[in-house]
CSV table of C-alpha atoms and ligand atoms in Angstrom, one decimal:
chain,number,residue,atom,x,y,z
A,1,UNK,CA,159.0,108.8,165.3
A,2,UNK,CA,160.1,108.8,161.7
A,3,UNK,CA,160.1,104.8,161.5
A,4,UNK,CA,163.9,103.3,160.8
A,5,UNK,CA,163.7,101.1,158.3
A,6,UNK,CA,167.0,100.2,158.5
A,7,UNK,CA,167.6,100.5,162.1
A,8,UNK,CA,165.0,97.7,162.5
A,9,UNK,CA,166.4,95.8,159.9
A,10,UNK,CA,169.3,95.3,161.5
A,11,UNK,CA,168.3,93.7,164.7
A,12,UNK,CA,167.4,90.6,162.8
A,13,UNK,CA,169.9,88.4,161.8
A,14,UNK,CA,168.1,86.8,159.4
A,15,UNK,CA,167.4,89.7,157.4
A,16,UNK,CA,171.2,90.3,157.1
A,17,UNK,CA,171.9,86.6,155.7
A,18,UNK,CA,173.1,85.5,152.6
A,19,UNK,CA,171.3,82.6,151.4
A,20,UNK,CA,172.8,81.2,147.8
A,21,UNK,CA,174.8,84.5,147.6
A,22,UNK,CA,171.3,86.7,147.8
A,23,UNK,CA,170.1,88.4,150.8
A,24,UNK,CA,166.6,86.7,151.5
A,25,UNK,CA,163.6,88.0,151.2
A,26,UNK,CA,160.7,87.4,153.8
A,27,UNK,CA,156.9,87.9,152.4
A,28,UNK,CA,156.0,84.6,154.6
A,29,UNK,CA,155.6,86.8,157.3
A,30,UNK,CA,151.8,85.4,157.6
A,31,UNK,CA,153.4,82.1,157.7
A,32,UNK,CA,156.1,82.4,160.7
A,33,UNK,CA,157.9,86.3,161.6
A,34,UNK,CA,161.7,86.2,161.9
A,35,UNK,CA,163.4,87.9,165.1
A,36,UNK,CA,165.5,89.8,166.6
A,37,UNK,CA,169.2,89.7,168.7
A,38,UNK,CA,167.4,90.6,172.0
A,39,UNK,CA,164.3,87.8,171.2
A,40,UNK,CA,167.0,85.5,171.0
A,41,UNK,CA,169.2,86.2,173.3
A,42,UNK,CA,166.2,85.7,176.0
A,43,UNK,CA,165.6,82.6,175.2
A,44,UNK,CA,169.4,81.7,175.2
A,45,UNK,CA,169.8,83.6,178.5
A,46,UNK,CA,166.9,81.5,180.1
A,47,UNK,CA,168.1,78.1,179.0
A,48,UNK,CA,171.7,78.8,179.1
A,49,UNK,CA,171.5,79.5,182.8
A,50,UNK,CA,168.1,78.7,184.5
A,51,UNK,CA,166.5,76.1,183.2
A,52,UNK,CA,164.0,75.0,186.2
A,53,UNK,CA,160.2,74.4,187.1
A,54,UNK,CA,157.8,76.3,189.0
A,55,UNK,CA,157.9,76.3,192.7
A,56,UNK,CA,161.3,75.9,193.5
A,57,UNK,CA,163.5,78.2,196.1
A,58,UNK,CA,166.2,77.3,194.1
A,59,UNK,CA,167.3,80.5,192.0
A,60,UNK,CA,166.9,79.0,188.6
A,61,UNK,CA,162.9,78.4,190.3
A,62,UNK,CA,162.5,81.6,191.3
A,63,UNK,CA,163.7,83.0,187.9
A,64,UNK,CA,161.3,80.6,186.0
A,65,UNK,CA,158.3,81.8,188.3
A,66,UNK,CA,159.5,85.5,187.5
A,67,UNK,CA,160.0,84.4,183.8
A,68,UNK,CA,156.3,83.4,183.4
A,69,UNK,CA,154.6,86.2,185.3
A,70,UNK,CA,157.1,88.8,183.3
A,71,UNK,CA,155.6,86.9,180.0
A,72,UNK,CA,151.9,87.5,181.4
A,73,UNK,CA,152.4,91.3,182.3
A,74,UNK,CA,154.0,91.7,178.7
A,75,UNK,CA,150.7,89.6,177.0
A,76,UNK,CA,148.3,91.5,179.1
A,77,UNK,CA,149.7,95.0,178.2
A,78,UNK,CA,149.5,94.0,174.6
A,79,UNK,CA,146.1,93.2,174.4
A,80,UNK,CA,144.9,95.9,177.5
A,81,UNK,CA,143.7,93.0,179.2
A,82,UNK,CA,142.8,94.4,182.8
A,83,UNK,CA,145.2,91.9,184.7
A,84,UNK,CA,148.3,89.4,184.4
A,85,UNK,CA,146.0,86.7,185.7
A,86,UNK,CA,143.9,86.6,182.6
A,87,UNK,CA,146.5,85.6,180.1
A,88,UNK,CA,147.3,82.2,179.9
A,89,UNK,CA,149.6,80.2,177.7
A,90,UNK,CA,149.8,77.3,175.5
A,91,UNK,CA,151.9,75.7,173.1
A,92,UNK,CA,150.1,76.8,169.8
A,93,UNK,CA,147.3,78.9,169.1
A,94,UNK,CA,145.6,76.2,167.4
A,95,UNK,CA,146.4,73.3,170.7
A,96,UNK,CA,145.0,76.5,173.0
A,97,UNK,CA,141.6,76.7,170.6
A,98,UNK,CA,141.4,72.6,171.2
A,99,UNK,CA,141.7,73.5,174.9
A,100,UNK,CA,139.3,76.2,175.6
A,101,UNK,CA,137.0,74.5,173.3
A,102,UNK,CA,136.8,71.5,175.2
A,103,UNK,CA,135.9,73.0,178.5
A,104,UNK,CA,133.7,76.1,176.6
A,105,UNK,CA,131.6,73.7,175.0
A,106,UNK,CA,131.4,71.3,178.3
A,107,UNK,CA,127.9,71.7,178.6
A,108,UNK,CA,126.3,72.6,175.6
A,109,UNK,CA,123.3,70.8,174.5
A,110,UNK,CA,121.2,69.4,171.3
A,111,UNK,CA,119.4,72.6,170.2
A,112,UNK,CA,122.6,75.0,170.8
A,113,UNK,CA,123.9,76.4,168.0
A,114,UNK,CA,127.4,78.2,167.6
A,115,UNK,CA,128.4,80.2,164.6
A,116,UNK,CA,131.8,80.0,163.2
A,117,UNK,CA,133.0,81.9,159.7
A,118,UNK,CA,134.3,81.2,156.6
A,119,UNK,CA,136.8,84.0,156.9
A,120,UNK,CA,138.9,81.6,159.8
A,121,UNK,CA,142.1,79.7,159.7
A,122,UNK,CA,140.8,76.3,160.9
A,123,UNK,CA,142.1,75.7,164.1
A,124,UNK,CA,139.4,78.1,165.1
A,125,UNK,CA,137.1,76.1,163.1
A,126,UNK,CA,137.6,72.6,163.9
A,127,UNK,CA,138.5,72.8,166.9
A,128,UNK,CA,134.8,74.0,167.4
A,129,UNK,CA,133.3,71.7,164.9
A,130,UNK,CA,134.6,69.2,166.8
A,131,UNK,CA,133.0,69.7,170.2
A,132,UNK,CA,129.8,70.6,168.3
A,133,UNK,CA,129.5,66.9,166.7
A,134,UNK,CA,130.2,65.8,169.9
A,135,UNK,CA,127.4,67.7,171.9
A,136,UNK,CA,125.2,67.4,169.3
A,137,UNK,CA,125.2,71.2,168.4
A,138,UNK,CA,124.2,72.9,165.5
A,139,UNK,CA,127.2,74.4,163.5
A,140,UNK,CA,126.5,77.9,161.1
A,141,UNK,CA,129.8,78.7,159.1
A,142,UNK,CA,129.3,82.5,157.6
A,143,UNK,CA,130.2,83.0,154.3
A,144,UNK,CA,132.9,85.5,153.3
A,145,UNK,CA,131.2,88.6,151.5
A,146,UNK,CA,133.4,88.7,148.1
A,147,UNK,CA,132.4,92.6,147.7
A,148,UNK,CA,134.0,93.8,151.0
A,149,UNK,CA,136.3,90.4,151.8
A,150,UNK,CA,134.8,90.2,155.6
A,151,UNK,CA,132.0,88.3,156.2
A,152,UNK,CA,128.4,88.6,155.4
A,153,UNK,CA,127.2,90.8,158.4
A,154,UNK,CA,123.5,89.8,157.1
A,155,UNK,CA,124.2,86.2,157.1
A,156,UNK,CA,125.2,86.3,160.7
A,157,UNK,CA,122.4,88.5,162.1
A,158,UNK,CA,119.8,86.1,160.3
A,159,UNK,CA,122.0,83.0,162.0
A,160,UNK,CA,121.7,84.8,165.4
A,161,UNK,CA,119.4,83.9,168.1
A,162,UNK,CA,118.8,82.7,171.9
A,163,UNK,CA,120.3,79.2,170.8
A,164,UNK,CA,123.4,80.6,170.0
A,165,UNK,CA,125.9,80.1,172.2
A,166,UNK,CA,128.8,81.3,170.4
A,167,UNK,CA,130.9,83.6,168.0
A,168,UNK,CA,134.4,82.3,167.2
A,169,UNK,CA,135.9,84.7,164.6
A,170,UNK,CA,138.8,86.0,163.3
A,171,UNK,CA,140.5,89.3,163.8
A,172,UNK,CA,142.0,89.6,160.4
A,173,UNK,CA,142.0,87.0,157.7
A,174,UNK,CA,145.2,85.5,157.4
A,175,UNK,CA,144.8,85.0,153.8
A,176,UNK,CA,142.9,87.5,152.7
A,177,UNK,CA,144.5,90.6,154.9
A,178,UNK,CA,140.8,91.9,155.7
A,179,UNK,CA,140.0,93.4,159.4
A,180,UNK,CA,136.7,91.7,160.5
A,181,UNK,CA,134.4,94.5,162.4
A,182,UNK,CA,135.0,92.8,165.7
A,183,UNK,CA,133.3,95.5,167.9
A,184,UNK,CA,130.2,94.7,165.9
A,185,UNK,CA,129.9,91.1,165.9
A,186,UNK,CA,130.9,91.5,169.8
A,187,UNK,CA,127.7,92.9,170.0
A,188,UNK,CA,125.6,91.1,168.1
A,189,UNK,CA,126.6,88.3,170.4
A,190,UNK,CA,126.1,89.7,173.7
A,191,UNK,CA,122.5,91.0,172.1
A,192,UNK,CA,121.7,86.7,172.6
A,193,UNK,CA,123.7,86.4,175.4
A,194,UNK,CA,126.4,84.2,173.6
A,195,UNK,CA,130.3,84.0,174.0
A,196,UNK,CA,133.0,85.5,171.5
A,197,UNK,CA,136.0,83.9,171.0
A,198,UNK,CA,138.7,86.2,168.5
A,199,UNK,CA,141.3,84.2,167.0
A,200,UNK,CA,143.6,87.5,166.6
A,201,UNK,CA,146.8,85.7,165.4
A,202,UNK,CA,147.2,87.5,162.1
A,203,UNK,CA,145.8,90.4,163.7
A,204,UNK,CA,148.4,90.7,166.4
A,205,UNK,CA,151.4,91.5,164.3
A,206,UNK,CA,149.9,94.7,162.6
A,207,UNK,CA,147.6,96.3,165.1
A,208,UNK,CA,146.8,97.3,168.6
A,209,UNK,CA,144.8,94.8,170.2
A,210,UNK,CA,142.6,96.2,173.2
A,211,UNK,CA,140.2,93.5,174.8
A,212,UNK,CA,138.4,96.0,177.5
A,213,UNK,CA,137.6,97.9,174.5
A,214,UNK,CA,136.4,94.8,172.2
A,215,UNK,CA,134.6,93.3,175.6
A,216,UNK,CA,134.9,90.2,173.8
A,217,UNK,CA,135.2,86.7,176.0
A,218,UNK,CA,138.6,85.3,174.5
A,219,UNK,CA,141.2,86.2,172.4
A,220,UNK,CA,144.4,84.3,170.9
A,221,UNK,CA,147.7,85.1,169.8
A,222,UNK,CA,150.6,83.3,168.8
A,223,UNK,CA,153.8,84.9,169.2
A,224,UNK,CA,156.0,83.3,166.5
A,225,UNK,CA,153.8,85.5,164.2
A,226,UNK,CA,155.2,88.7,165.8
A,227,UNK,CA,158.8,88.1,166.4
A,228,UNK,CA,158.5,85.8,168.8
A,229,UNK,CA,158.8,82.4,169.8
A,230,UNK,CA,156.8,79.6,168.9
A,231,UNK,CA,154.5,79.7,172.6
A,232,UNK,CA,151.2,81.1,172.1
A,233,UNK,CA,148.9,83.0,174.5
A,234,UNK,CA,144.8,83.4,175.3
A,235,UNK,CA,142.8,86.1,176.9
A,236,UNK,CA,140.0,85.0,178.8
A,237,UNK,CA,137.7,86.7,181.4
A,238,UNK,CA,137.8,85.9,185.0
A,239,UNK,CA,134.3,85.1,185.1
A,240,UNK,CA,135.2,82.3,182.5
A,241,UNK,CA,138.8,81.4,183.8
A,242,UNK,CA,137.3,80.7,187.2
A,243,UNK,CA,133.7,79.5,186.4
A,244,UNK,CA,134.8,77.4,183.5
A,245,UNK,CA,136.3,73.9,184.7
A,246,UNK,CA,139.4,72.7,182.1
A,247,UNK,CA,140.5,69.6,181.0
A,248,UNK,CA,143.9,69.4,183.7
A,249,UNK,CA,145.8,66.9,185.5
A,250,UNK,CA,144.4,66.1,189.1
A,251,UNK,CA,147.1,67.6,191.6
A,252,UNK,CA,147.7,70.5,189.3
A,253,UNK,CA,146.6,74.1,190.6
A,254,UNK,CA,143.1,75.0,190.8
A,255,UNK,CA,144.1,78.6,190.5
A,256,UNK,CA,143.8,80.6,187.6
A,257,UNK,CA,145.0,81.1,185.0
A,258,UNK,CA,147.3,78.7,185.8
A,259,UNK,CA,144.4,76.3,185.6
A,260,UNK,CA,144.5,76.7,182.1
A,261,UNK,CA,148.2,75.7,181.3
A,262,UNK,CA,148.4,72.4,180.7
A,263,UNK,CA,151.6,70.2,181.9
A,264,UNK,CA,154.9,72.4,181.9
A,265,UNK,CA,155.1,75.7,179.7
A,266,UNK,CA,157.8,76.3,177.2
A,267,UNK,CA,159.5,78.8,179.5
A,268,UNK,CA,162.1,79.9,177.3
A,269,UNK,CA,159.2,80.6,174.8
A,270,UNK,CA,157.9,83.0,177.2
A,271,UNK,CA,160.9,85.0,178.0
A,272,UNK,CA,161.3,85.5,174.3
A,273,UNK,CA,157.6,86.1,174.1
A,274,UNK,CA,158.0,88.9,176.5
A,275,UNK,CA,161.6,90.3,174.4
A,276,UNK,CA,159.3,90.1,171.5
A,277,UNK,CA,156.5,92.3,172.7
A,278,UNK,CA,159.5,94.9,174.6
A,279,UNK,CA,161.0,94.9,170.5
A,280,UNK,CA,157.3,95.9,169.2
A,281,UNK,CA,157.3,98.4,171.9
A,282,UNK,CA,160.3,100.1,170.8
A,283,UNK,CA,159.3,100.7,167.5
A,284,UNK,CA,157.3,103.6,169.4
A,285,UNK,CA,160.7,105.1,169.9
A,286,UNK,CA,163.5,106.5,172.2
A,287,UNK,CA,161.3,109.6,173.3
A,288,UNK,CA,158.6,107.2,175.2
A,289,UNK,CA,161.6,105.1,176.2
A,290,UNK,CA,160.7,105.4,180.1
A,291,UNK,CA,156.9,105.0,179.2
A,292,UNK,CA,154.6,102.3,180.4
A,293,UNK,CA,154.8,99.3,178.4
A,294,UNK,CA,150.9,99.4,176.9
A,295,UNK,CA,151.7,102.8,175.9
A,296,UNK,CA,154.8,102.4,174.4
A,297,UNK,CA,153.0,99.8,172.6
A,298,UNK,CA,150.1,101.8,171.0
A,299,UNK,CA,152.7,104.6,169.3
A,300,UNK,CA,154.3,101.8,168.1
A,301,UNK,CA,151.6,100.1,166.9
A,302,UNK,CA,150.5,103.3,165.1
A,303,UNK,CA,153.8,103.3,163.7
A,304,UNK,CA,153.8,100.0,162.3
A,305,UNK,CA,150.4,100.8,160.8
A,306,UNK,CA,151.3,104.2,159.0
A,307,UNK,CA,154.6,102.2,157.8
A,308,UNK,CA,152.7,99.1,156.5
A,309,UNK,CA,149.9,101.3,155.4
A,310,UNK,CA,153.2,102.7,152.6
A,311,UNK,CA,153.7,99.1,152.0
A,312,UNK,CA,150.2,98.1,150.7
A,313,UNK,CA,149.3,101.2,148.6
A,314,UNK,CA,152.9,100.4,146.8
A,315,UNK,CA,152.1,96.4,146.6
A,316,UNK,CA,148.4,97.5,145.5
A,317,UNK,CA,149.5,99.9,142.8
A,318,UNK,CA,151.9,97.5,141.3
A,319,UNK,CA,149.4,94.7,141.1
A,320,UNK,CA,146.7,96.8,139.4
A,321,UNK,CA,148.9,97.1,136.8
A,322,UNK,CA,149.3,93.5,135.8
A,323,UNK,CA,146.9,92.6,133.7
A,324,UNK,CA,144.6,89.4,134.5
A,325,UNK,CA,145.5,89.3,137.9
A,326,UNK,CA,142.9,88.5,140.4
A,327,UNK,CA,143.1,90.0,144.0
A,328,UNK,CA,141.0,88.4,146.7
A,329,UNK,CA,140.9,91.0,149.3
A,330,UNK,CA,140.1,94.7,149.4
A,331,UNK,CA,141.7,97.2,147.1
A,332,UNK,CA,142.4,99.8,149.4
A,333,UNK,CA,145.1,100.1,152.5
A,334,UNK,CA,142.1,100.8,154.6
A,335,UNK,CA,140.7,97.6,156.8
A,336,UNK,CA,143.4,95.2,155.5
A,337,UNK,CA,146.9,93.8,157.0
A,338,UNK,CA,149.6,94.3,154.1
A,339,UNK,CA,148.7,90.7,153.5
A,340,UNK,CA,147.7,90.3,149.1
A,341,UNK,CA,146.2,87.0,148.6
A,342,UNK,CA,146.3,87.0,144.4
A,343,UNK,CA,146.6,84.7,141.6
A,344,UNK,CA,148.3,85.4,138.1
A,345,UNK,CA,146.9,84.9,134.4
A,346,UNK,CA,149.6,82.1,133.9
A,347,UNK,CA,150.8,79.0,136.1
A,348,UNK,CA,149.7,78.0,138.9
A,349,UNK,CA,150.1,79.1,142.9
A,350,UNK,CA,153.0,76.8,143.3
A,351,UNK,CA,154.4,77.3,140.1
A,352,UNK,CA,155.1,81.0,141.0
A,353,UNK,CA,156.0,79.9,144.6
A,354,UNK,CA,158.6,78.2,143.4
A,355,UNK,CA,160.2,80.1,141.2
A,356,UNK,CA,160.4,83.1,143.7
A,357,UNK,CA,162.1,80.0,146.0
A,358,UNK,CA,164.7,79.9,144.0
A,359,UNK,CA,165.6,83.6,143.9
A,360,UNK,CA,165.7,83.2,147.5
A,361,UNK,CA,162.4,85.2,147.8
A,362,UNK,CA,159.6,83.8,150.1
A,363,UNK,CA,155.8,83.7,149.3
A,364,UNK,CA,153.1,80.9,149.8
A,365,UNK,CA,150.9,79.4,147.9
A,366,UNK,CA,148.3,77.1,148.8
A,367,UNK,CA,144.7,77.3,151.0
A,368,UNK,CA,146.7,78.4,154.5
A,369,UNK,CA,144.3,76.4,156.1
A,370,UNK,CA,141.3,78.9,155.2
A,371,UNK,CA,139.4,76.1,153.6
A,372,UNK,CA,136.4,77.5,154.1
A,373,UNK,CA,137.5,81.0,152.0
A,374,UNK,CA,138.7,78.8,149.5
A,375,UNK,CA,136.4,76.4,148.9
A,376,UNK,CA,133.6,79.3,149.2
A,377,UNK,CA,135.8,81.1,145.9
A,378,UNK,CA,136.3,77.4,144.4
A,379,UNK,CA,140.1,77.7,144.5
A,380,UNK,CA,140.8,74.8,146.8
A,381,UNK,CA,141.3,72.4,144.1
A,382,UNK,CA,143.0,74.3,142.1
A,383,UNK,CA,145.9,75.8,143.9
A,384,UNK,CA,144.3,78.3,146.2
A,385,UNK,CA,146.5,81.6,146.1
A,386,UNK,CA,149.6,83.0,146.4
A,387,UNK,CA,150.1,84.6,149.5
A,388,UNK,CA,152.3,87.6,149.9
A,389,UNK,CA,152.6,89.3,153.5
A,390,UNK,CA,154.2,92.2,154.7
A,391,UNK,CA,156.1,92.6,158.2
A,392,UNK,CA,157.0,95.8,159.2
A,393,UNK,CA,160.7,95.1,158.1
A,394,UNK,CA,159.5,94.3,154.9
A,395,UNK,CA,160.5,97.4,152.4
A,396,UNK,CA,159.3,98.9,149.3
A,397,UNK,CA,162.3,97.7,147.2
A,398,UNK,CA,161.6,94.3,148.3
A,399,UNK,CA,158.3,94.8,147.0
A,400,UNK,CA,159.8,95.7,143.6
A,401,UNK,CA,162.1,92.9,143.2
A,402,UNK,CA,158.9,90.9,143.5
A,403,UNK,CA,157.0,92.6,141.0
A,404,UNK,CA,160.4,92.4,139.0
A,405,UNK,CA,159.9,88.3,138.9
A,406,UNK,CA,156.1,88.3,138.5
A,407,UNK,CA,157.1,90.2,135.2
A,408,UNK,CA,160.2,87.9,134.5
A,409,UNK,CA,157.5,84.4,135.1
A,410,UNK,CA,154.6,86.1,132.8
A,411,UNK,CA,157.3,86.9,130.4
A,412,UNK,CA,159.3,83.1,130.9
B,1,PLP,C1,144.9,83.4,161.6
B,1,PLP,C2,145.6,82.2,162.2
B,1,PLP,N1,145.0,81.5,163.2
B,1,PLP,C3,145.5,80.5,163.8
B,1,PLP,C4,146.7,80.0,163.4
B,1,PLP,C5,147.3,78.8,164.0
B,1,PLP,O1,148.3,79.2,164.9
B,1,PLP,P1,149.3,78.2,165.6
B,1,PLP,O2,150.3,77.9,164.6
B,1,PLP,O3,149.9,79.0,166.7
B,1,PLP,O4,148.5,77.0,166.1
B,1,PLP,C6,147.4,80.6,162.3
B,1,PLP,C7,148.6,80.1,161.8
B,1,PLP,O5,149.0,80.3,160.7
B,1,PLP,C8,146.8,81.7,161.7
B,1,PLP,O6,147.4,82.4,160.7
């Protein structure tokens, strides 16, 4: 399907705003996604006329169950998990990490290791720092390789061995755009026998995500960052949703996954989770219309990486051209989110942030909570970066008219 730029545009409202006169323009897509009509009118629909619990005969009950299994179904075909009943959901990716991590790390020992990366957003790093301290196990952090913007691949395998009892890494930097080789650390781990556990939340906006494939252990998402709502979700075999014991409340169910979900879920969340993966879907267009929902998915997903693959080479092409700017993250579209972590010869992070603020055009600056990345480049202290990110409704004109004011604040 020849994607419809401005078909898609269209079904967000917030693209079609007019902010101080200007219509906005989004490159905090990293940050937080905007949505769609049919997004929001789930969540409307569900609070408007069924607010309930589980468990109940009641029809707004029987709804809310439906509600939360349809959300499941819809995370499960995203990732290719092989059932409903190994998604579970929680109210932030990061609160989900703290979760897991708790009961994961139960009964590790003095002597364990875990290895976690430089490359992460830290909620999938102190959230394992934390349990480590308070087992007593032995923390590695690999270092971000500055030639290729993953990680060191030789760091790890030297940090690897039968005391490790885990991998917790990212899918794709959220800072620096860069794909970590997932499928390879996956196997390095389960060469010692330890876990994986894939924070995929910058990931899941840009690519196909397919956890049979990966074989990794766990996996998060977070839906705000793909259209959706803020609820997140997490992968997790049934070996570990079953054999693991969680942190829960007495009388609550000792079935999974419900296991897992702590107090009551943010149901409307999930019906706009589930309109949110349906959208993504139909960006594989009308012709697969009656298709299954995971395939439906992977067209699109092919679509929205052709599409944003014509969004970096024209960001990348423009930024060459400036001189003394500094990219950290790879040159080419290949192996990268349309995600430019940069910083100019003149001002500072914030400086430029601001002034695209008030031109009603979004980017961050700042560390984005990968300390680790910036400390390791020895930007924390100094700004960090600014952080342009591309959605697939983002457009190649709205690239230029930020290019237009990087030349308007070198030239201020
Ligand atoms: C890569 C990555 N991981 C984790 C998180 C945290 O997600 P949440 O806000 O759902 O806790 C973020 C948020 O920006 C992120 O970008």
């Amino acid at each position: 399907m020849p994607f419809n730029i401005n078909a898609i545009r269209q079904q967000f409202p917030a693209l079609n705003q007019s902010v101080d006169g200007k219509t906005p323009i989004f490159f905090d897509g990293p940050g937080g996604s905007q949505t769609t009509k049919t997004t929001l009118n789930a969540i409307r629909d569900y609070f408007a006329f069924y607010n309930a619990n589980l468990g109940s005969n009641f029809f707004s009950g029987v709804k809310t169950t439906e509600v939360m299994q349809q959300a499941r179904e819809a995370v499960a075909a995203l990732v290719n998990a092989p059932s409903a009943d190994t998604i579970s959901f929680g109210g932030s990716a990061t609160m989900l990490m703290f979760n897991f991590s708790r009961a994961i790390g139960r009964d590790w020992q003095e002597g364990d290791e875990i290895i976690i990366t430089a490359a992460d957003h830290y909620s999938n790093v102190s959230s394992w720092k934390h349990i480590a301290k308070d087992k007593g196990v032995t923390v590695h952090q690999i270092a971000v390789d500055e030639q290729t913007f993953e990680i060191d691949y030789d760091e790890l395998a030297s940090k690897i061995d039968n005391n490790t009892k885990l991998i917790a890494f990212t899918y794709a930097s959220n800072t620096l755009g860069s794909v970590l080789d997932a499928k390879r650390i996956i196997e390095m781990a389960k060469s010692v026998g330890a876990l994986t556990f894939i924070d995929a939340v910058h990931y899941a906006p840009h690519f196909s995500i397919d956890v049979q494939q990966l074989d990794c252990d766990f996996l998060v998402l977070s839906a705000y960052k793909f259209t959706g709502p803020h609820v997140a979700a997490i992968y997790a075999k049934t070996e570990h949703l079953e054999g693991l014991t969680p942190y829960k409340v007495e009388p609550a169910t000792e079935v999974a996954p419900n296991r897992w979900e702590q107090g009551t879920q943010n149901f409307e969340g999930l019906a706009g989770m589930t309109a949110a993966i349906e959208y993504l879907a139909s960006l594989s267009g009308q012709e697969l219309a009656d298709s299954p929902l995971r395939d439906r998915l992977e067209t699109a997903f092919d679509n929205i990486k052709s599409y944003e693959q014509t969004l970096s080479a024209h960001f990348l092409d423009k930024l060459k051209a400036i001189e003394g700017v500094t990219l950290y993250g790879k040159k080419s579209i290949e192996g990268r989110s349309p995600t430019f972590a940069f910083r100019l010869p003149k001002g500072t992070p914030a400086e430029f942030a601001d002034f695209c603020a008030k031109r009603v055009v979004g980017v961050g600056a700042g560390n984005f909570y990968a300390q680790g990345l910036c400390e390791q480049l020895g930007i924390m202290e100094d700004g960090g970066v600014i952080r342009a990110g591309c959605l697939h409704y983002n457009t190649i004109e709205e690239i230029d008219v930020l290019f237009d004011l990087i030349d308007e604040f070198l030239n201020a």
